XYZ file of C-alpha atoms in Angstrom:
231
model
C -40.133 15.457 -69.273
C -43.584 13.421 -70.486
C -44.196 12.222 -67.232
C -44.444 15.239 -65.604
C -46.321 17.143 -68.516
C -49.223 14.118 -68.125
C -49.050 15.437 -64.165
C -49.920 18.537 -64.836
C -51.867 18.249 -67.788
C -54.161 15.721 -64.712
C -53.812 18.861 -62.203
C -55.211 21.354 -64.473
C -57.842 19.107 -66.366
C -59.052 18.167 -62.178
C -58.695 22.192 -61.550
C -61.260 23.171 -64.631
C -63.659 20.375 -64.010
C -63.930 21.688 -60.347
C -64.214 25.590 -60.910
C -67.232 24.479 -63.189
C -68.456 22.325 -60.790
C -68.159 24.318 -57.566
C -66.287 27.876 -58.824
C -63.074 29.013 -58.513
C -63.656 30.521 -54.589
C -65.280 26.984 -53.417
C -62.676 24.939 -54.786
C -59.434 23.701 -52.447
C -56.123 22.592 -53.629
C -56.784 19.404 -51.725
C -60.118 19.081 -53.829
C -57.842 19.436 -57.144
C -55.697 17.062 -56.489
C -57.839 14.184 -54.769
C -59.604 14.406 -58.237
C -56.322 14.549 -60.462
C -55.176 11.467 -58.262
C -52.138 13.182 -56.899
C -50.860 14.158 -53.337
C -51.648 17.407 -52.415
C -47.718 18.098 -51.659
C -46.891 17.323 -55.502
C -50.041 19.448 -56.876
C -47.654 22.460 -54.477
C -44.544 21.277 -56.152
C -46.126 22.132 -59.823
C -48.564 25.406 -58.637
C -47.300 27.619 -55.558
C -51.340 27.975 -54.687
C -54.119 28.262 -56.080
C -54.021 31.480 -58.014
C -50.945 30.413 -59.605
C -52.923 27.044 -61.097
C -55.765 29.848 -62.058
C -52.863 31.461 -64.215
C -51.352 28.452 -65.955
C -55.248 27.473 -66.701
C -55.209 31.008 -68.503
C -52.804 30.702 -70.021
C -53.729 27.278 -71.342
C -56.717 29.107 -72.217
C -55.165 31.224 -74.101
C -53.546 28.876 -76.293
C -56.652 27.439 -77.118
C -58.346 30.830 -78.005
C -55.801 31.596 -80.718
C -55.973 28.009 -81.860
C -59.560 28.905 -83.369
C -57.675 32.392 -84.752
C -55.653 30.247 -86.576
C -58.013 27.815 -87.941
C -60.129 30.824 -89.467
C -57.052 32.645 -90.765
C -56.169 29.476 -92.349
C -59.162 29.139 -93.672
C -58.892 28.124 -97.788
C -60.680 30.450 -100.417
C -62.123 32.706 -97.415
C -61.554 36.542 -98.174
C -60.893 38.559 -94.564
C -64.302 39.774 -94.348
C -65.490 35.780 -94.231
C -62.291 34.737 -91.995
C -63.203 37.482 -89.323
C -67.219 36.164 -89.756
C -65.877 32.807 -89.039
C -63.867 33.694 -85.956
C -66.502 35.661 -84.739
C -69.233 32.262 -84.464
C -65.668 30.158 -83.346
C -65.681 32.441 -80.434
C -69.211 31.799 -79.533
C -68.967 28.317 -79.684
C -65.995 28.444 -77.584
C -67.500 30.802 -75.185
C -70.435 27.622 -74.607
C -68.338 24.987 -74.892
C -65.277 26.496 -72.967
C -66.855 28.506 -70.537
C -63.960 28.189 -67.871
C -61.279 29.231 -69.992
C -63.462 31.765 -71.782
C -64.274 33.158 -68.107
C -60.279 33.060 -67.333
C -59.666 35.114 -70.421
C -62.053 37.762 -69.531
C -61.022 37.556 -66.088
C -57.382 38.121 -67.092
C -58.544 41.233 -69.482
C -60.081 42.628 -65.903
C -56.706 42.161 -64.571
C -54.853 43.804 -66.978
C -56.940 47.080 -66.650
C -55.509 47.236 -63.210
C -51.701 46.019 -63.949
C -51.475 48.847 -66.560
C -52.959 51.662 -64.034
C -50.264 52.486 -61.589
C -53.139 53.785 -59.101
C -55.404 50.256 -59.454
C -52.459 47.589 -59.776
C -52.261 47.315 -55.859
C -56.077 45.718 -55.921
C -54.443 42.861 -57.998
C -54.095 40.094 -55.610
C -49.988 39.641 -54.970
C -50.574 35.692 -55.304
C -51.599 36.496 -59.230
C -48.373 39.049 -59.665
C -45.918 36.355 -58.265
C -46.669 33.830 -60.598
C -44.768 32.783 -63.251
C -48.023 32.068 -65.403
C -49.326 35.813 -64.942
C -45.926 36.949 -66.363
C -45.814 34.261 -69.275
C -49.388 35.436 -70.473
C -48.015 39.612 -69.889
C -46.183 38.317 -72.773
C -48.555 36.398 -74.858
C -51.937 37.247 -74.464
C -52.259 39.976 -77.616
C -51.553 36.807 -80.022
C -54.574 35.775 -80.908
C -55.517 39.676 -81.380
C -52.242 39.892 -83.986
C -53.923 37.093 -85.951
C -57.534 38.929 -85.717
C -55.442 42.317 -87.417
C -54.104 40.237 -90.155
C -57.738 38.742 -91.082
C -58.282 42.713 -91.176
C -55.329 43.701 -92.952
C -55.859 40.578 -95.431
C -60.024 42.143 -95.981
C -58.363 45.212 -96.881
C -56.083 43.755 -99.129
C -58.380 41.759 -100.905
C -61.348 44.472 -101.079
C -63.376 42.419 -99.020
C -63.119 45.302 -96.265
C -63.234 48.954 -97.013
C -59.916 50.362 -97.194
C -60.147 53.507 -94.948
C -60.539 51.637 -91.961
C -57.623 50.970 -89.770
C -56.918 47.344 -88.872
C -55.999 47.761 -84.987
C -58.908 49.314 -83.934
C -61.099 47.795 -86.077
C -60.139 44.432 -84.688
C -60.107 45.686 -80.979
C -64.201 47.073 -81.649
C -64.931 44.140 -83.144
C -63.422 42.477 -80.115
C -65.643 44.206 -77.628
C -68.443 43.482 -79.767
C -68.025 39.916 -79.246
C -67.453 40.431 -75.785
C -70.517 42.237 -75.292
C -72.790 39.953 -77.268
C -71.618 37.387 -75.120
C -72.154 39.337 -71.665
C -75.541 40.872 -73.112
C -77.281 37.190 -74.493
C -78.301 36.806 -70.832
C -80.326 39.982 -70.489
C -81.565 39.632 -74.097
C -83.032 36.311 -73.469
C -84.570 37.571 -70.356
C -86.366 40.639 -72.270
C -87.325 38.751 -75.277
C -90.829 39.086 -74.204
C -90.407 42.997 -73.764
C -88.399 43.794 -76.629
C -88.461 42.750 -80.350
C -85.222 40.875 -79.922
C -84.489 36.741 -79.492
C -81.386 35.206 -78.661
C -82.383 33.448 -82.277
C -82.787 36.768 -84.153
C -79.795 38.638 -82.163
C -76.719 36.132 -83.640
C -77.673 36.624 -87.535
C -78.628 40.368 -87.003
C -75.235 40.884 -85.354
C -73.323 39.235 -87.996
C -74.968 41.375 -89.863
C -74.680 44.364 -88.901
C -70.832 43.703 -88.135
C -70.245 42.831 -91.805
C -72.431 45.790 -93.031
C -69.827 48.010 -90.389
C -66.854 46.246 -92.212
C -67.661 46.544 -95.890
C -69.599 49.624 -95.804
C -73.214 49.354 -97.324
C -75.147 51.084 -100.583
C -76.288 53.903 -97.816
C -72.822 54.955 -97.591
C -73.009 56.375 -101.210
C -76.164 58.232 -101.043
C -75.198 61.733 -99.659
C -72.908 61.588 -102.778
C -75.728 61.409 -104.791
C -78.090 63.809 -103.064
C -75.434 66.260 -103.311
C -75.014 66.170 -106.826
C -78.686 66.690 -107.640
C -78.441 70.024 -105.712
C -76.677 71.489 -108.792
C-alpha cells in the first residue's frame, strides 16, 4: 500500500540522516522514530531492529547503485570503454554525494567476505543474518556487476577494449580499483606535499591508466618490432 511505502521511506530517510550526522552506533531506533514522526512501536513493525533497518538501507543503496550502472550502460553513442569511464566517474560522485549508501555497500562486501567463509560466518551479527533484507541482498547484490560485465563485453565487441580480456575478471578488477581509489583519497591528500601526487592529478591519471589497461597501448606492440630487428 502507498501509505505503508511512505512510512518505510520516511523511516529509511530519517535513518540515513541520523547515520550521516551521528553514525550507526550512536543512533537508536527511538531517534529514528522521533525524526520520522512515527511511534517507536510502528518503527519496529516495519524493521525488527537497527540491524534489519541497516540491511534495508543497504538494499536501497544497491538499488540506487544499480541505477548508476544502468545510466552508463544506456548512454547513447558510447562504446564500451566510454561506458566504463562514465561509470567510474558516476561511482566517484555517488560515493561523495551518498556517503551513507556507499559505506553501506562497502560494509556489505565485508559481510559477504565472512558469509562465504564457513570459518568466519559466526563473526557476523546474528541480527543481520536474521534480517529478511539481508537475504534479499544475497540475491541481488551482484546485479550492478552483471551490468558492468556487459559493458566490458560490449567494449570487446566494438573494439574499444582489447579482445583477449576476460569480461568478468576485467570488470571485478576495475571495481576493486574504484574501491581502492576512494579508500586512498585521504592518504593521497595528506601525502600530497611529500609525493608528486595530488587529488587533482590522481583522478585524470587513474582514468588514463585504466583506459590504457583496457584498450592496450602502443608499447604493447614494441617487443615484436625489437624481435623482428634481430633477424
